[in-house]
Amino acid sequence: MHIGKANELSRRAFLRRSKQLAVAGSASSFALGLAGIGEAAAFSAGNDYKALVCIFLYGGNDHNSTLMPFDSVNYDLYSAIRGGGPGQTAGGITLARSSLAATALTPSGGQVLTNNLQYALAPQMTRLKALFDAGRMAPLLNVGPLIAPLTLAQYNSSNLVANPRPAKLFSHNDQQSTWQSSKPEGATDGWGGRMGDLAMSSNANALFTCISATGNAVFLSGQTALTYQVSSAGALAVNGIKSNLYGSSAGSAALRTLMTQTSNNVFEAEYNRVAKRSIDAEGVVTAALQPITLATSFRPATGRNSLAEQLQVVARLIAARQPLGARRQVFMVSMGGYDLHDNLITNQANLMGQLDFAMDAFYRATVELGVADKVTTFTASDFGRTLQSNGDGSDHGWGSHHFIMGGAVNGGRFYGVAPQISVSSPDQVGQGRLLPQISVDQYASTLATWFGVSASELPSVSPNIGRFATANLGFMA
C-alpha cells in the first residue's frame, strides 16, 4: 500500500516518539500517540509562515559577562567572586557598576527575581536593551542540557542510573553536539532537523526547510530533512559550472553532463543525483534572491561583522520564501571566539557589540519584511562558564543564560530561575558552574510548539521532554 509523504513522516515520528517515551518511562497513553499521527499531517494545513533562527555562540559564552547583577547587594557579591586573582590587577574580570547603568533591565509587571536581583546587559548591548524594553526580547535564565531534573545531591550521587546526566560535560565538541542534538559528539540528527522532519511536507520544496549559513552542524540534520548550505553571499555554486571552466563554455557544459548523467553504477548514480540536486537548487535560490533588496543595513560603521552578514542572507531568504515554496523554515548562523580563558574583558566586549548589532539589524529587517511576528531568533552555546575567575578569564561551565527575540516573544521579562550569586549554593556544581534549572528540551519544546509541532509530537523533537514538569516555558505568544 502506498503511504503519502506526510503520513509516512508522521508514522516514523510516532514510532520514534513511542520509543523515546518508553525509555523515559512516560505515562503518556497509546491513544495520545495515535492522535499524534493525524496531528502531524495537520501541521501542513494553512498558508501561514514561520521561521526559527538559531544563533550558536561557539566556545561557550560567558553568561556572567552578558547578564550581570546591577543591584548593589548582588553586584558586590559578584565583584567579590570575579575580582582579580594573585598577581592580577584590581577588579579582575568585573566591570565597574557605573558602566552598567545604561543597560540595566527593569522587567515588566513588577517581576521580582531571586534575592531581588536586578540584571544589566553588557554595556555594548544597548540595542537589545531597547528590544527588551519594547517587549521583543526575553532572557532565559540558567538553561542547559539535562536528561532529567537534577539536584546538587543527585549530581554528586554515584548512582548514574537513577540520576542520569549528560555525557562528557564541560567538553566543547560534546556539549556543542549535546546542545544541538541531545547527544554527545557523533550524533546524526539535531532538534532543528527533527522539527524539519515534521515541517518539510508543508513546503513545496523540502530542500529549503533547514538552511545553514554557517557550514555543517548537527542541529539542522534530520532523519529525513537535509541541511541546505548557503554562504553570506547566497547560494553555493559548483565551480566550473556556474562560470566557464578554464574559460571554456564547452568545458562547463561537459562537466555538467558528467556530474548529472544517469549511470548503471549505483554509487556513481547516487553521486550524480546529489550533484544534480545541488546544481538545480543553486539555480532556484539564486533566481529567488536576485530581486531581493533590503533597506535595513547590516554593515557596521567600522570593520566587518560576520554574524550580521549571515543574518542578512537569512533575511533575504525569508523575503524569498514564496518563490522558494517555504512555509516553515529553520535556520542556523553562528559566531566563534567565546572560549575566553584569558583576556575576557576586552574580547567579550567586542563579541557582545557584534552580537548586539547583528541581532538588532536582523530584527529590524523582519519588521521591514512584515514578518517580525513570524520569525523567532534565539541564542545557544556550548555551555556557560564559571562565575569564579581564573585570573584573566573564566573556565568551562554548564548552565547559561540565553536570549529569545521576535515579534511573537513575550518579552520584557525573564524566564527560568535566576541563580544565586555564589560558588557554594545548591544551584551550581563548583566554581560557580551553574546546575541548569531549565533543560534544553524545554527550550526546544517551547520554540517547537510556537513553530507548529503538536504536543504529542514534541518527544520526537525533544527526547527527554517527558521527564520535565512543563514543555512550555511561556516565553512565546
CSV table of C-alpha atoms in Angstrom, one decimal:
chain,number,residue,atom,x,y,z
A,1,MET,CA,0.0,0.0,0.0
A,2,HIS,CA,1.3,3.4,-0.9
A,3,ILE,CA,1.7,5.8,2.1
A,4,GLY,CA,1.7,9.5,1.4
A,5,LYS,CA,4.8,11.5,2.3
A,6,ALA,CA,3.2,13.4,5.2
A,7,ASN,CA,1.6,10.3,6.6
A,8,GLU,CA,4.8,8.3,6.3
A,9,LEU,CA,6.7,11.1,8.0
A,10,SER,CA,4.1,11.1,10.8
A,11,ARG,CA,4.3,7.3,11.2
A,12,ARG,CA,8.1,7.4,11.6
A,13,ALA,CA,7.8,10.3,14.1
A,14,PHE,CA,5.2,8.4,16.0
A,15,LEU,CA,7.5,5.3,16.2
A,16,ARG,CA,10.4,7.4,17.3
A,17,ARG,CA,8.2,9.1,19.9
A,18,SER,CA,6.9,5.8,21.3
A,19,LYS,CA,10.4,4.5,21.7
A,20,GLN,CA,11.5,7.7,23.4
A,21,LEU,CA,8.6,7.8,25.8
A,22,ALA,CA,9.2,4.2,26.7
A,23,VAL,CA,12.8,4.9,27.6
A,24,ALA,CA,11.7,7.9,29.6
A,25,GLY,CA,9.2,5.9,31.5
A,26,SER,CA,6.4,8.4,30.5
A,27,ALA,CA,2.9,7.6,31.3
A,28,SER,CA,1.6,9.0,28.1
A,29,SER,CA,-1.2,6.9,26.7
A,30,PHE,CA,-1.2,4.9,23.5
A,31,ALA,CA,-4.3,6.8,22.4
A,32,LEU,CA,-2.4,10.0,22.7
A,33,GLY,CA,0.3,8.6,20.5
A,34,LEU,CA,-2.3,7.5,17.9
A,35,ALA,CA,-3.7,11.0,17.9
A,36,GLY,CA,-0.3,12.4,17.0
A,37,ILE,CA,-0.3,10.6,13.7
A,38,GLY,CA,-3.1,12.9,12.5
A,39,GLU,CA,-1.7,15.9,14.2
A,40,ALA,CA,1.5,16.0,12.2
A,41,ALA,CA,-0.5,16.0,9.0
A,42,ALA,CA,-2.5,19.0,10.3
A,43,PHE,CA,0.9,20.7,10.7
A,44,SER,CA,0.8,21.2,6.9
A,45,ALA,CA,-2.6,23.0,6.8
A,46,GLY,CA,-3.0,26.7,6.1
A,47,ASN,CA,-0.8,29.2,4.3
A,48,ASP,CA,1.0,30.9,7.3
A,49,TYR,CA,4.8,31.2,7.5
A,50,LYS,CA,7.1,30.7,10.5
A,51,ALA,CA,10.8,30.5,10.9
A,52,LEU,CA,13.2,29.8,13.7
A,53,VAL,CA,16.8,31.2,13.6
A,54,CYS,CA,19.4,29.7,15.9
A,55,ILE,CA,22.5,31.9,16.7
A,56,PHE,CA,25.1,29.5,18.0
A,57,LEU,CA,27.9,31.1,20.1
A,58,TYR,CA,30.8,28.7,19.7
A,59,GLY,CA,33.3,28.4,22.5
A,60,GLY,CA,31.0,28.8,25.5
A,61,ASN,CA,29.6,32.2,26.1
A,62,ASP,CA,30.4,33.8,29.4
A,63,HIS,CA,26.9,34.5,30.5
A,64,ASN,CA,28.2,36.2,33.7
A,65,SER,CA,29.6,38.9,31.4
A,66,THR,CA,26.4,39.0,29.3
A,67,LEU,CA,23.9,39.5,32.0
A,68,MET,CA,25.4,40.9,35.2
A,69,PRO,CA,24.0,41.8,38.6
A,70,PHE,CA,23.3,45.5,38.8
A,71,ASP,CA,21.6,46.0,42.2
A,72,SER,CA,24.2,46.9,44.8
A,73,VAL,CA,23.9,43.8,47.1
A,74,ASN,CA,24.3,41.2,44.3
A,75,TYR,CA,26.8,43.3,42.4
A,76,ASP,CA,29.1,43.4,45.5
A,77,LEU,CA,28.8,39.6,45.8
A,78,TYR,CA,29.5,39.2,42.1
A,79,SER,CA,32.5,41.5,42.2
A,80,ALA,CA,34.0,39.8,45.2
A,81,ILE,CA,33.8,36.4,43.4
A,82,ARG,CA,35.1,37.7,40.0
A,83,GLY,CA,37.7,40.0,41.3
A,84,GLY,CA,41.4,39.8,40.5
A,85,GLY,CA,43.4,36.7,41.4
A,86,PRO,CA,47.0,36.6,42.5
A,87,GLY,CA,49.2,38.9,40.5
A,88,GLN,CA,46.2,40.4,38.6
A,89,THR,CA,45.0,44.0,38.5
A,90,ALA,CA,42.3,45.0,40.9
A,91,GLY,CA,38.8,44.2,39.6
A,92,GLY,CA,39.8,41.0,37.8
A,93,ILE,CA,37.1,40.4,35.2
A,94,THR,CA,34.4,42.6,36.9
A,95,LEU,CA,33.2,45.7,35.1
A,96,ALA,CA,32.5,48.8,37.0
A,97,ARG,CA,28.9,49.1,38.2
A,98,SER,CA,28.6,52.6,36.7
A,99,SER,CA,29.3,51.1,33.2
A,100,LEU,CA,26.1,49.0,33.5
A,101,ALA,CA,23.6,51.8,34.3
A,102,ALA,CA,22.6,52.4,30.7
A,103,THR,CA,21.7,48.7,30.1
A,104,ALA,CA,20.1,47.9,33.5
A,105,LEU,CA,16.9,45.9,32.8
A,106,THR,CA,13.6,46.5,34.6
A,107,PRO,CA,11.2,43.7,33.9
A,108,SER,CA,7.5,44.4,33.2
A,109,GLY,CA,4.7,43.6,35.6
A,110,GLY,CA,6.8,44.1,38.7
A,111,GLN,CA,8.7,40.8,38.2
A,112,VAL,CA,11.0,40.0,41.2
A,113,LEU,CA,13.9,37.7,40.8
A,114,THR,CA,15.9,35.6,43.3
A,115,ASN,CA,17.2,37.7,46.2
A,116,ASN,CA,15.8,40.9,44.5
A,117,LEU,CA,18.4,40.5,41.8
A,118,GLN,CA,18.4,43.1,39.0
A,119,TYR,CA,20.3,42.3,35.9
A,120,ALA,CA,22.1,44.6,33.4
A,121,LEU,CA,23.2,43.6,29.9
A,122,ALA,CA,26.8,44.0,28.8
A,123,PRO,CA,27.4,47.8,28.2
A,124,GLN,CA,27.6,47.2,24.5
A,125,MET,CA,24.1,45.8,24.3
A,126,THR,CA,22.1,49.0,24.1
A,127,ARG,CA,20.1,47.7,21.2
A,128,LEU,CA,19.0,44.5,22.9
A,129,LYS,CA,18.1,46.6,25.9
A,130,ALA,CA,15.8,48.6,23.7
A,131,LEU,CA,14.2,45.4,22.4
A,132,PHE,CA,13.8,44.1,25.9
A,133,ASP,CA,12.1,47.4,26.9
A,134,ALA,CA,9.8,47.1,23.8
A,135,GLY,CA,8.8,43.5,24.8
A,136,ARG,CA,10.5,41.9,21.8
A,137,MET,CA,13.4,40.2,23.7
A,138,ALA,CA,13.4,37.9,26.7
A,139,PRO,CA,16.3,36.3,28.6
A,140,LEU,CA,16.0,32.6,29.6
A,141,LEU,CA,18.0,32.1,32.7
A,142,ASN,CA,20.1,29.1,33.6
A,143,VAL,CA,19.3,26.7,30.8
A,144,GLY,CA,21.4,23.8,29.8
A,145,PRO,CA,21.4,20.1,28.7
A,146,LEU,CA,19.7,17.8,31.2
A,147,ILE,CA,18.3,14.3,30.8
A,148,ALA,CA,16.1,14.7,33.8
A,149,PRO,CA,15.7,17.3,36.6
A,150,LEU,CA,18.8,17.1,38.8
A,151,THR,CA,19.6,18.5,42.2
A,152,LEU,CA,23.1,19.0,43.5
A,153,ALA,CA,22.8,15.9,45.7
A,154,GLN,CA,21.7,13.8,42.7
A,155,TYR,CA,24.6,15.3,40.7
A,156,ASN,CA,27.0,14.2,43.4
A,157,SER,CA,25.5,10.8,43.6
A,158,SER,CA,27.4,7.8,42.2
A,159,ASN,CA,24.1,6.2,41.1
A,160,LEU,CA,24.1,7.5,37.5
A,161,VAL,CA,21.2,5.1,36.5
A,162,ALA,CA,18.8,6.8,39.0
A,163,ASN,CA,20.4,10.2,38.4
A,164,PRO,CA,21.4,10.4,34.7
A,165,ARG,CA,23.4,13.4,33.5
A,166,PRO,CA,24.6,14.5,30.0
A,167,ALA,CA,27.7,12.7,28.9
A,168,LYS,CA,31.1,14.4,28.8
A,169,LEU,CA,30.1,17.7,30.5
A,170,PHE,CA,32.5,20.6,30.0
A,171,SER,CA,33.8,19.3,26.7
A,172,HIS,CA,33.5,21.7,23.8
A,173,ASN,CA,32.7,19.3,21.0
A,174,ASP,CA,30.5,17.1,23.0
A,175,GLN,CA,28.5,19.9,24.6
A,176,GLN,CA,28.0,21.7,21.3
A,177,SER,CA,26.6,18.4,20.0
A,178,THR,CA,24.5,17.8,23.1
A,179,TRP,CA,23.0,21.3,22.9
A,180,GLN,CA,22.1,20.8,19.3
A,181,SER,CA,21.1,17.2,19.3
A,182,SER,CA,20.7,15.8,22.9
A,183,LYS,CA,23.7,13.5,22.3
A,184,PRO,CA,27.5,14.0,22.5
A,185,GLU,CA,29.8,14.2,19.5
A,186,GLY,CA,28.8,11.7,16.9
A,187,ALA,CA,25.1,12.4,16.9
A,188,THR,CA,23.5,12.3,13.5
A,189,ASP,CA,20.4,14.5,13.9
A,190,GLY,CA,19.6,17.6,15.9
A,191,TRP,CA,16.4,19.2,17.2
A,192,GLY,CA,16.3,21.8,14.5
A,193,GLY,CA,16.4,19.0,11.9
A,194,ARG,CA,13.9,17.0,13.8
A,195,MET,CA,11.5,19.9,13.6
A,196,GLY,CA,12.4,20.0,9.9
A,197,ASP,CA,11.3,16.3,9.6
A,198,LEU,CA,7.9,17.3,10.7
A,199,ALA,CA,7.6,20.5,8.8
A,200,MET,CA,9.1,19.6,5.4
A,201,SER,CA,5.9,18.2,3.9
A,202,SER,CA,4.3,21.7,4.3
A,203,ASN,CA,7.0,23.2,1.9
A,204,ALA,CA,6.7,23.0,-1.8
A,205,ASN,CA,10.5,22.3,-1.9
A,206,ALA,CA,11.5,20.3,1.1
A,207,LEU,CA,15.2,21.0,0.5
A,208,PHE,CA,14.7,24.6,1.7
A,209,THR,CA,13.3,23.6,5.1
A,210,CYS,CA,16.6,23.6,7.0
A,211,ILE,CA,19.2,26.1,5.9
A,212,SER,CA,22.6,26.8,7.3
A,213,ALA,CA,24.6,30.0,6.7
A,214,THR,CA,27.5,28.7,8.8
A,215,GLY,CA,28.6,25.3,7.4
A,216,ASN,CA,27.9,21.8,8.8
A,217,ALA,CA,26.2,21.5,12.2
A,218,VAL,CA,24.2,18.6,13.6
A,219,PHE,CA,21.5,21.0,14.7
A,220,LEU,CA,19.9,21.1,11.3
A,221,SER,CA,20.3,17.4,10.4
A,222,GLY,CA,17.1,15.4,10.5
A,223,GLN,CA,16.3,11.8,9.8
A,224,THR,CA,14.6,12.9,6.6
A,225,ALA,CA,15.3,16.6,6.4
A,226,LEU,CA,18.6,17.6,4.8
A,227,THR,CA,20.7,20.7,5.5
A,228,TYR,CA,20.9,23.2,2.6
A,229,GLN,CA,24.0,25.3,3.0
A,230,VAL,CA,24.4,28.9,1.8
A,231,SER,CA,27.2,31.5,2.1
A,232,SER,CA,26.7,35.0,3.2
A,233,ALA,CA,26.6,35.9,-0.5
A,234,GLY,CA,23.8,33.5,-1.3
A,235,ALA,CA,23.6,30.0,-2.9
A,236,LEU,CA,26.8,28.0,-3.3
A,237,ALA,CA,27.6,27.2,-6.9
A,238,VAL,CA,29.7,24.3,-8.2
A,239,ASN,CA,32.9,25.6,-9.5
A,240,GLY,CA,33.3,25.3,-13.2
A,241,ILE,CA,29.6,25.0,-13.9
A,242,LYS,CA,28.3,28.4,-12.9
A,243,SER,CA,31.2,30.1,-14.7
A,244,ASN,CA,33.2,28.9,-17.7
A,245,LEU,CA,35.6,26.1,-16.9
A,246,TYR,CA,39.1,27.5,-17.7
A,247,GLY,CA,37.4,30.0,-19.9
A,248,SER,CA,35.5,27.4,-21.9
A,249,SER,CA,31.7,27.2,-22.0
A,250,ALA,CA,32.0,23.8,-23.7
A,251,GLY,CA,34.1,22.6,-20.8
A,252,SER,CA,31.4,23.8,-18.3
A,253,ALA,CA,28.7,22.0,-20.3
A,254,ALA,CA,30.8,18.8,-20.4
A,255,LEU,CA,31.4,19.0,-16.6
A,256,ARG,CA,27.7,19.5,-16.0
A,257,THR,CA,26.9,16.4,-18.2
A,258,LEU,CA,29.5,14.3,-16.3
A,259,MET,CA,28.1,15.3,-13.0
A,260,THR,CA,24.4,14.8,-13.7
A,261,GLN,CA,24.1,12.0,-16.3
A,262,THR,CA,22.5,8.7,-15.4
A,263,SER,CA,24.6,5.7,-14.7
A,264,ASN,CA,24.2,2.0,-14.1
A,265,ASN,CA,26.8,2.1,-11.3
A,266,VAL,CA,24.8,2.6,-8.0
A,267,PHE,CA,27.5,4.8,-6.4
A,268,GLU,CA,28.0,7.0,-9.5
A,269,ALA,CA,24.2,7.3,-10.0
A,270,GLU,CA,23.8,8.4,-6.4
A,271,TYR,CA,26.7,10.9,-6.6
A,272,ASN,CA,25.2,12.4,-9.8
A,273,ARG,CA,21.7,12.6,-8.3
A,274,VAL,CA,23.1,14.6,-5.4
A,275,ALA,CA,25.2,16.8,-7.7
A,276,LYS,CA,22.1,17.5,-9.9
A,277,ARG,CA,20.1,18.4,-6.8
A,278,SER,CA,22.8,20.8,-5.7
A,279,ILE,CA,23.1,22.4,-9.2
A,280,ASP,CA,19.3,22.8,-9.6
A,281,ALA,CA,18.9,24.2,-6.1
A,282,GLU,CA,21.6,26.8,-6.7
A,283,GLY,CA,19.7,28.0,-9.7
A,284,VAL,CA,16.4,28.2,-7.8
A,285,VAL,CA,17.9,30.1,-4.8
A,286,THR,CA,20.0,32.5,-7.0
A,287,ALA,CA,16.9,33.4,-9.1
A,288,ALA,CA,14.8,33.8,-5.9
A,289,LEU,CA,17.3,36.1,-4.3
A,290,GLN,CA,18.2,38.2,-7.3
A,291,PRO,CA,15.3,40.7,-7.0
A,292,ILE,CA,15.5,40.9,-3.2
A,293,THR,CA,16.9,44.2,-1.7
A,294,LEU,CA,16.7,45.3,1.9
A,295,ALA,CA,16.7,48.9,3.2
A,296,THR,CA,17.9,47.6,6.6
A,297,SER,CA,21.7,47.9,6.8
A,298,PHE,CA,23.7,45.0,8.1
A,299,ARG,CA,27.0,46.8,7.7
A,300,PRO,CA,28.6,48.2,10.9
A,301,ALA,CA,30.2,51.7,10.9
A,302,THR,CA,33.6,50.1,11.1
A,303,GLY,CA,35.1,46.7,10.3
A,304,ARG,CA,33.1,43.6,9.4
A,305,ASN,CA,30.5,41.6,11.3
A,306,SER,CA,30.4,38.0,10.1
A,307,LEU,CA,27.3,37.2,12.1
A,308,ALA,CA,25.4,40.2,10.6
A,309,GLU,CA,26.4,39.0,7.1
A,310,GLN,CA,25.0,35.6,7.8
A,311,LEU,CA,21.8,37.1,9.2
A,312,GLN,CA,21.5,39.3,6.2
A,313,VAL,CA,21.3,36.3,3.8
A,314,VAL,CA,18.8,34.6,6.2
A,315,ALA,CA,16.7,37.8,5.9
A,316,ARG,CA,16.9,37.7,2.1
A,317,LEU,CA,16.0,34.0,2.0
A,318,ILE,CA,12.9,34.8,4.2
A,319,ALA,CA,12.0,37.6,1.8
A,320,ALA,CA,12.2,35.0,-1.0
A,321,ARG,CA,10.1,32.4,0.9
A,322,GLN,CA,7.3,32.4,-1.7
A,323,PRO,CA,9.5,31.6,-4.8
A,324,LEU,CA,11.3,29.1,-2.7
A,325,GLY,CA,8.0,27.4,-1.7
A,326,ALA,CA,8.7,27.6,2.0
A,327,ARG,CA,6.1,27.9,4.8
A,328,ARG,CA,8.2,26.5,7.7
A,329,GLN,CA,12.0,27.0,7.9
A,330,VAL,CA,14.7,26.5,10.5
A,331,PHE,CA,18.0,28.5,10.0
A,332,MET,CA,21.3,28.4,11.7
A,333,VAL,CA,24.0,31.1,11.9
A,334,SER,CA,27.0,31.3,14.3
A,335,MET,CA,29.9,33.3,15.6
A,336,GLY,CA,33.0,32.0,17.4
A,337,GLY,CA,35.7,33.2,19.8
A,338,TYR,CA,33.8,32.7,23.0
A,339,ASP,CA,36.3,30.4,24.7
A,340,LEU,CA,37.8,33.2,26.8
A,341,HIS,CA,40.1,31.6,29.4
A,342,ASP,CA,42.0,34.9,29.2
A,343,ASN,CA,41.7,38.5,28.1
A,344,LEU,CA,37.9,38.2,28.8
A,345,ILE,CA,37.2,41.9,29.4
A,346,THR,CA,38.4,43.1,26.0
A,347,ASN,CA,37.3,40.2,23.9
A,348,GLN,CA,33.9,39.7,25.4
A,349,ALA,CA,33.2,43.4,24.9
A,350,ASN,CA,33.9,43.0,21.2
A,351,LEU,CA,31.8,39.9,20.9
A,352,MET,CA,28.9,41.5,22.7
A,353,GLY,CA,29.0,44.5,20.5
A,354,GLN,CA,28.9,42.3,17.3
A,355,LEU,CA,26.1,40.2,18.7
A,356,ASP,CA,24.0,43.2,19.7
A,357,PHE,CA,24.4,44.9,16.3
A,358,ALA,CA,23.6,41.7,14.3
A,359,MET,CA,20.6,40.7,16.3
A,360,ASP,CA,19.1,44.2,16.2
A,361,ALA,CA,19.7,44.5,12.4
A,362,PHE,CA,18.0,41.2,11.8
A,363,TYR,CA,15.0,42.1,13.9
A,364,ARG,CA,14.7,45.4,12.0
A,365,ALA,CA,14.8,43.5,8.7
A,366,THR,CA,12.0,41.3,9.8
A,367,VAL,CA,10.0,44.4,10.6
A,368,GLU,CA,10.8,45.7,7.2
A,369,LEU,CA,9.6,42.5,5.6
A,370,GLY,CA,6.4,42.4,7.7
A,371,VAL,CA,7.3,39.1,9.3
A,372,ALA,CA,8.6,40.2,12.8
A,373,ASP,CA,5.9,38.1,14.5
A,374,LYS,CA,6.6,35.1,12.1
A,375,VAL,CA,10.4,34.9,12.8
A,376,THR,CA,11.8,33.9,16.2
A,377,THR,CA,15.6,34.2,16.8
A,378,PHE,CA,17.3,32.5,19.8
A,379,THR,CA,20.8,32.0,21.1
A,380,ALA,CA,22.6,28.8,22.1
A,381,SER,CA,26.2,28.0,23.1
A,382,ASP,CA,28.4,25.0,24.2
A,383,PHE,CA,27.9,25.9,27.8
A,384,GLY,CA,28.1,28.8,30.3
A,385,ARG,CA,31.2,29.5,32.2
A,386,THR,CA,32.5,29.7,35.8
A,387,LEU,CA,31.4,32.6,37.9
A,388,GLN,CA,34.8,32.4,39.6
A,389,SER,CA,37.6,34.0,37.6
A,390,ASN,CA,40.7,32.1,36.7
A,391,GLY,CA,42.6,35.4,36.9
A,392,ASP,CA,42.0,36.9,33.4
A,393,GLY,CA,39.1,34.9,32.1
A,394,SER,CA,36.7,32.1,33.0
A,395,ASP,CA,36.6,28.3,32.5
A,396,HIS,CA,34.1,25.9,31.1
A,397,GLY,CA,30.7,25.7,32.8
A,398,TRP,CA,27.3,24.1,32.3
A,399,GLY,CA,24.1,26.2,32.6
A,400,SER,CA,23.9,29.6,30.9
A,401,HIS,CA,21.6,32.5,30.1
A,402,HIS,CA,20.2,32.9,26.5
A,403,PHE,CA,18.1,35.4,24.5
A,404,ILE,CA,14.9,34.9,22.5
A,405,MET,CA,13.9,37.7,20.1
A,406,GLY,CA,11.0,38.3,17.8
A,407,GLY,CA,7.5,39.9,17.5
A,408,ALA,CA,5.9,36.8,18.9
A,409,VAL,CA,8.1,36.7,22.0
A,410,ASN,CA,6.5,37.6,25.4
A,411,GLY,CA,9.5,39.8,26.1
A,412,GLY,CA,10.3,42.5,28.6
A,413,ARG,CA,10.6,39.9,31.4
A,414,PHE,CA,12.8,36.9,32.5
A,415,TYR,CA,12.1,33.2,32.2
A,416,GLY,CA,13.6,30.4,34.2
A,417,VAL,CA,15.2,30.7,37.7
A,418,ALA,CA,17.8,33.4,38.5
A,419,PRO,CA,20.8,31.7,40.1
A,420,GLN,CA,22.3,32.8,43.3
A,421,ILE,CA,25.5,34.8,43.1
A,422,SER,CA,27.6,32.2,44.8
A,423,VAL,CA,30.1,29.5,44.3
A,424,SER,CA,28.7,27.3,47.1
A,425,SER,CA,24.9,27.4,46.6
A,426,PRO,CA,22.9,24.3,45.6
A,427,ASP,CA,22.3,25.7,42.1
A,428,GLN,CA,25.9,25.3,41.0
A,429,VAL,CA,28.4,22.4,40.9
A,430,GLY,CA,31.7,24.1,41.7
A,431,GLN,CA,33.4,27.4,41.0
A,432,GLY,CA,30.0,28.9,40.1
A,433,ARG,CA,29.3,26.4,37.3
A,434,LEU,CA,25.5,26.6,37.0
A,435,LEU,CA,23.5,23.4,37.5
A,436,PRO,CA,20.7,24.0,34.9
A,437,GLN,CA,17.2,24.6,36.3
A,438,ILE,CA,15.7,24.6,32.7
A,439,SER,CA,16.6,21.9,30.2
A,440,VAL,CA,17.4,22.5,26.5
A,441,ASP,CA,14.5,20.1,25.8
A,442,GLN,CA,12.1,22.6,27.4
A,443,TYR,CA,13.7,25.4,25.5
A,444,ALA,CA,13.4,23.5,22.2
A,445,SER,CA,9.8,22.4,23.0
A,446,THR,CA,8.6,25.9,23.7
A,447,LEU,CA,10.0,27.0,20.4
A,448,ALA,CA,8.7,23.9,18.6
A,449,THR,CA,5.2,24.5,20.0
A,450,TRP,CA,5.1,28.0,18.5
A,451,PHE,CA,6.5,26.6,15.3
A,452,GLY,CA,3.5,24.3,15.0
A,453,VAL,CA,4.7,21.0,16.4
A,454,SER,CA,1.8,19.3,18.2
A,455,ALA,CA,2.1,18.3,21.9
A,456,SER,CA,2.1,14.6,21.1
A,457,GLU,CA,5.0,15.1,18.6
A,458,LEU,CA,7.2,17.0,21.0
A,459,PRO,CA,9.1,13.9,22.1
A,460,SER,CA,10.3,13.4,18.6
A,461,VAL,CA,11.9,16.8,18.8
A,462,SER,CA,13.0,16.8,22.5
A,463,PRO,CA,13.5,13.2,23.5
A,464,ASN,CA,13.7,13.9,27.3
A,465,ILE,CA,10.7,16.3,27.5
A,466,GLY,CA,8.5,13.6,29.2
A,467,ARG,CA,10.8,13.8,32.3
A,468,PHE,CA,10.1,17.5,32.9
A,469,ALA,CA,7.1,19.2,34.6
A,470,THR,CA,6.3,21.5,31.7
A,471,ALA,CA,7.0,21.6,28.0
A,472,ASN,CA,6.1,25.2,27.5
A,473,LEU,CA,8.1,27.9,29.4
A,474,GLY,CA,5.7,30.6,28.3
A,475,PHE,CA,8.1,33.0,26.5
A,476,MET,CA,6.2,32.7,23.2
A,477,ALA,CA,2.8,34.2,22.5
